[in-house]
Amino acid sequence: MRPLVVQTFVTLDGVMQAPGGAGEDPSGGFSHEGWLVPFFDEDMGVQVSQWFTGAQDFLLGRGTYEIFYASWPKMISDDPVSQGLNFSTKYVASRTLDSVAWETAELIEGDLGDAVRKLKAEDGGELQVHGSAGLVQTLLKEDLVDELRLIVFPVTLGGGKRLFGEGVVPRTWRLTAHKVTGSGALMLTYQRAGEVETGYVGPEPD
């Protein structure tokens, strides 16, 4: 078995849509594309590169795949992010694509949940998900996510695609690592811990 890791940028109010720049994902009339850019710094770049070194393969939604394919083949370098995205296998989940042009990409066929379970059952390194807001919702509903790596930015947007939508399976998560960047973003790692437990604050009712 290998872990499925979701790595994403998110605002304080849970929005993960289009953090990197204009044209990334304006769907739904989203007008705040590029909201992370003022906060990106060296601390964040180092952490992201470290996270990428653990990836054996990637699992991407159509939108994120197309964004990556439009840029990363033009930026081949020794950087771990470039090496990973250009040369590791990228499994693409899409209801609309019939094929993928990136030579290191494969289109997932059939039921997504079953396909991802088969990928997780293989030996090897991490299966990493980046961006892919719609795909993440499906993975959370299917209870397939083992680890969350979040960079939380000191921004609130009020609307946009959110990390946790309806249908998320109730779970507890254990904080395993945390850092604060110089720009005030929180870099957090959570591993899936178990079922949700409840109780009372104060005396239990009779």
Coordinates of C-alpha atoms in Angstrom, one line a residue:
M1 CA 0.0 0.0 0.0
R2 CA 1.1 3.6 -0.6
P3 CA -0.4 6.8 0.7
L4 CA -2.6 9.2 -1.2
V5 CA -1.5 12.7 -0.3
V6 CA -3.5 15.9 -1.1
Q7 CA -1.3 18.9 -1.3
T8 CA -3.0 22.3 -1.8
F9 CA -3.0 26.0 -1.1
V10 CA -6.0 27.3 0.8
T11 CA -7.4 30.5 2.2
L12 CA -8.5 30.9 5.9
D13 CA -12.1 30.4 4.8
G14 CA -11.2 27.2 2.9
V15 CA -11.1 28.4 -0.8
M16 CA -8.6 26.6 -3.0
Q17 CA -9.6 28.0 -6.4
A18 CA -7.1 29.6 -8.7
P19 CA -4.3 30.6 -6.3
G20 CA -1.6 31.0 -8.9
G21 CA -2.7 33.7 -11.4
A22 CA -5.1 35.1 -13.9
G23 CA -6.7 32.6 -16.3
E24 CA -6.1 29.6 -14.0
D25 CA -9.8 29.0 -13.1
P26 CA -12.3 31.9 -13.5
S27 CA -15.3 29.6 -13.4
G28 CA -18.3 30.7 -11.4
G29 CA -17.2 34.3 -11.9
F30 CA -14.3 33.9 -9.5
S31 CA -12.4 37.2 -9.5
H32 CA -9.5 36.7 -7.1
E33 CA -7.2 34.5 -9.2
G34 CA -3.6 34.7 -8.0
W35 CA -4.4 35.4 -4.3
L36 CA -1.4 33.5 -3.0
V37 CA 1.2 35.4 -5.0
P38 CA 1.8 38.3 -2.6
F39 CA 2.6 35.7 0.1
F40 CA 4.9 33.3 -1.7
D41 CA 8.4 33.3 -0.3
E42 CA 11.6 31.3 0.0
D43 CA 10.3 29.3 3.0
M44 CA 7.3 28.2 1.1
G45 CA 9.3 27.2 -2.0
V46 CA 11.7 25.1 0.0
Q47 CA 8.8 23.2 1.7
V48 CA 7.0 22.6 -1.6
S49 CA 10.2 21.2 -3.1
Q50 CA 10.7 18.9 -0.2
W51 CA 7.1 17.6 -0.4
F52 CA 7.5 16.9 -4.1
T53 CA 10.5 14.6 -3.5
G54 CA 8.2 11.9 -1.9
A55 CA 6.0 11.6 -5.0
Q56 CA 6.2 8.6 -7.2
D57 CA 3.1 9.4 -9.2
F58 CA 0.5 12.2 -9.5
L59 CA -3.2 12.1 -9.7
L60 CA -4.8 15.2 -11.3
G61 CA -8.1 16.5 -12.4
R62 CA -8.6 17.8 -15.9
G63 CA -8.2 21.5 -15.2
T64 CA -5.0 21.1 -13.2
Y65 CA -3.6 18.7 -15.7
E66 CA -4.1 21.2 -18.5
I67 CA -2.6 24.0 -16.5
F68 CA 0.5 21.9 -15.7
Y69 CA 0.8 20.7 -19.3
A70 CA 0.7 24.2 -20.6
S71 CA 3.7 25.3 -18.5
W72 CA 5.9 22.6 -17.0
P73 CA 7.2 21.0 -20.2
K74 CA 8.7 24.5 -21.0
M75 CA 10.4 24.7 -17.6
I76 CA 12.5 21.5 -17.4
S77 CA 15.2 21.8 -14.7
D78 CA 16.9 19.9 -11.8
D79 CA 14.3 21.4 -9.5
P80 CA 12.3 18.6 -7.7
V81 CA 9.0 20.1 -8.8
S82 CA 10.0 20.2 -12.4
Q83 CA 11.5 16.8 -12.3
G84 CA 8.4 15.3 -10.7
L85 CA 5.8 16.9 -12.9
N86 CA 7.7 16.4 -16.2
F87 CA 8.9 12.8 -15.7
S88 CA 6.7 11.0 -13.2
T89 CA 3.4 9.4 -14.3
K90 CA 0.4 11.6 -14.1
Y91 CA -3.0 9.9 -13.8
V92 CA -5.7 12.2 -15.1
A93 CA -9.3 12.0 -14.0
S94 CA -11.7 13.5 -16.5
R95 CA -15.2 13.0 -17.8
T96 CA -14.6 15.0 -20.9
L97 CA -11.1 14.1 -22.2
D98 CA -10.7 11.1 -24.6
S99 CA -6.9 11.2 -24.5
V100 CA -4.0 13.1 -23.0
A101 CA -1.1 14.6 -25.0
W102 CA 1.6 14.7 -22.3
E103 CA 3.7 11.6 -22.9
T104 CA 4.0 10.8 -19.2
A105 CA 0.3 11.1 -18.5
E106 CA -2.4 8.4 -18.5
L107 CA -6.2 8.9 -18.6
I108 CA -8.1 7.0 -15.9
E109 CA -10.8 4.8 -17.3
G110 CA -13.8 3.4 -15.5
D111 CA -14.9 4.1 -12.0
L112 CA -12.6 6.6 -10.4
G113 CA -12.8 5.2 -6.8
D114 CA -12.0 1.7 -8.0
A115 CA -9.1 3.0 -10.1
V116 CA -7.6 5.0 -7.3
R117 CA -7.9 2.0 -4.9
K118 CA -5.9 -0.1 -7.3
L119 CA -3.2 2.6 -7.6
K120 CA -3.0 2.9 -3.8
A121 CA -2.7 -0.9 -3.5
E122 CA 0.6 -0.8 -5.5
D123 CA 4.0 -0.7 -3.8
G124 CA 6.0 2.5 -4.1
G125 CA 6.1 6.1 -3.1
E126 CA 3.3 8.7 -2.6
L127 CA 0.4 9.2 -5.0
Q128 CA 0.1 13.0 -4.8
V129 CA -2.8 15.2 -5.7
H130 CA -2.2 18.9 -6.4
G131 CA -4.9 21.5 -7.0
S132 CA -7.8 19.5 -8.7
A133 CA -10.6 20.9 -6.6
G134 CA -13.3 18.7 -8.1
L135 CA -11.2 15.6 -7.9
V136 CA -10.4 16.2 -4.2
Q137 CA -14.1 16.4 -3.4
T138 CA -14.6 12.9 -4.9
L139 CA -11.5 11.5 -3.1
L140 CA -12.7 12.8 0.3
K141 CA -16.2 11.4 -0.3
E142 CA -14.7 8.1 -1.2
D143 CA -12.6 8.2 2.0
L144 CA -9.4 7.7 0.0
V145 CA -7.2 10.5 1.4
D146 CA -4.4 9.5 3.8
E147 CA -2.7 12.8 4.3
L148 CA -3.4 16.5 3.8
R149 CA -0.6 19.0 3.2
L150 CA -2.0 22.4 3.4
I151 CA -0.5 25.9 3.1
V152 CA -3.0 28.2 4.7
F153 CA -2.8 31.8 3.6
P154 CA -3.9 34.9 5.7
V155 CA -6.6 35.7 3.1
T156 CA -10.4 35.4 3.2
L157 CA -12.3 35.5 -0.1
G158 CA -15.9 34.6 0.8
G159 CA -16.5 32.5 -2.3
G160 CA -14.9 30.0 -4.6
K161 CA -14.2 26.3 -4.8
R162 CA -13.5 25.0 -1.3
L163 CA -11.3 22.2 0.0
F164 CA -14.1 20.7 2.1
G165 CA -17.5 20.6 0.4
E166 CA -20.6 18.6 1.0
G167 CA -20.3 14.8 1.3
V168 CA -16.9 14.7 3.1
V169 CA -16.7 11.5 5.2
P170 CA -16.4 12.5 9.0
R171 CA -12.8 11.8 10.1
T172 CA -10.3 13.0 12.7
W173 CA -6.9 14.1 11.5
R174 CA -3.6 14.2 13.4
L175 CA -1.3 17.2 13.0
T176 CA 2.2 15.8 12.3
A177 CA 4.1 18.9 11.1
H178 CA 3.7 22.6 11.1
K179 CA 5.7 25.7 10.2
V180 CA 5.1 29.4 9.7
T181 CA 6.5 31.2 6.7
G182 CA 7.9 34.7 6.9
S183 CA 4.9 36.0 5.1
G184 CA 2.5 34.5 7.7
A185 CA 1.3 31.4 5.9
L186 CA 0.9 28.2 7.8
M187 CA 2.3 25.0 6.4
L188 CA 0.5 22.1 7.9
T189 CA 0.6 18.3 7.5
Y190 CA -2.3 16.2 8.8
Q191 CA -2.5 12.4 8.7
R192 CA -5.8 10.6 8.8
A193 CA -6.4 9.4 12.4
G194 CA -9.8 7.7 12.7
E195 CA -13.4 8.1 13.4
V196 CA -14.9 11.2 14.9
E197 CA -15.5 11.0 18.6
T198 CA -17.9 13.2 20.5
G199 CA -18.4 14.3 24.1
Y200 CA -19.5 17.1 26.4
V201 CA -17.8 20.2 27.7
G202 CA -18.9 20.3 31.3
P203 CA -21.3 18.0 33.1
E204 CA -23.0 15.4 31.0
P205 CA -26.8 15.8 30.9
D206 CA -28.9 13.5 33.1

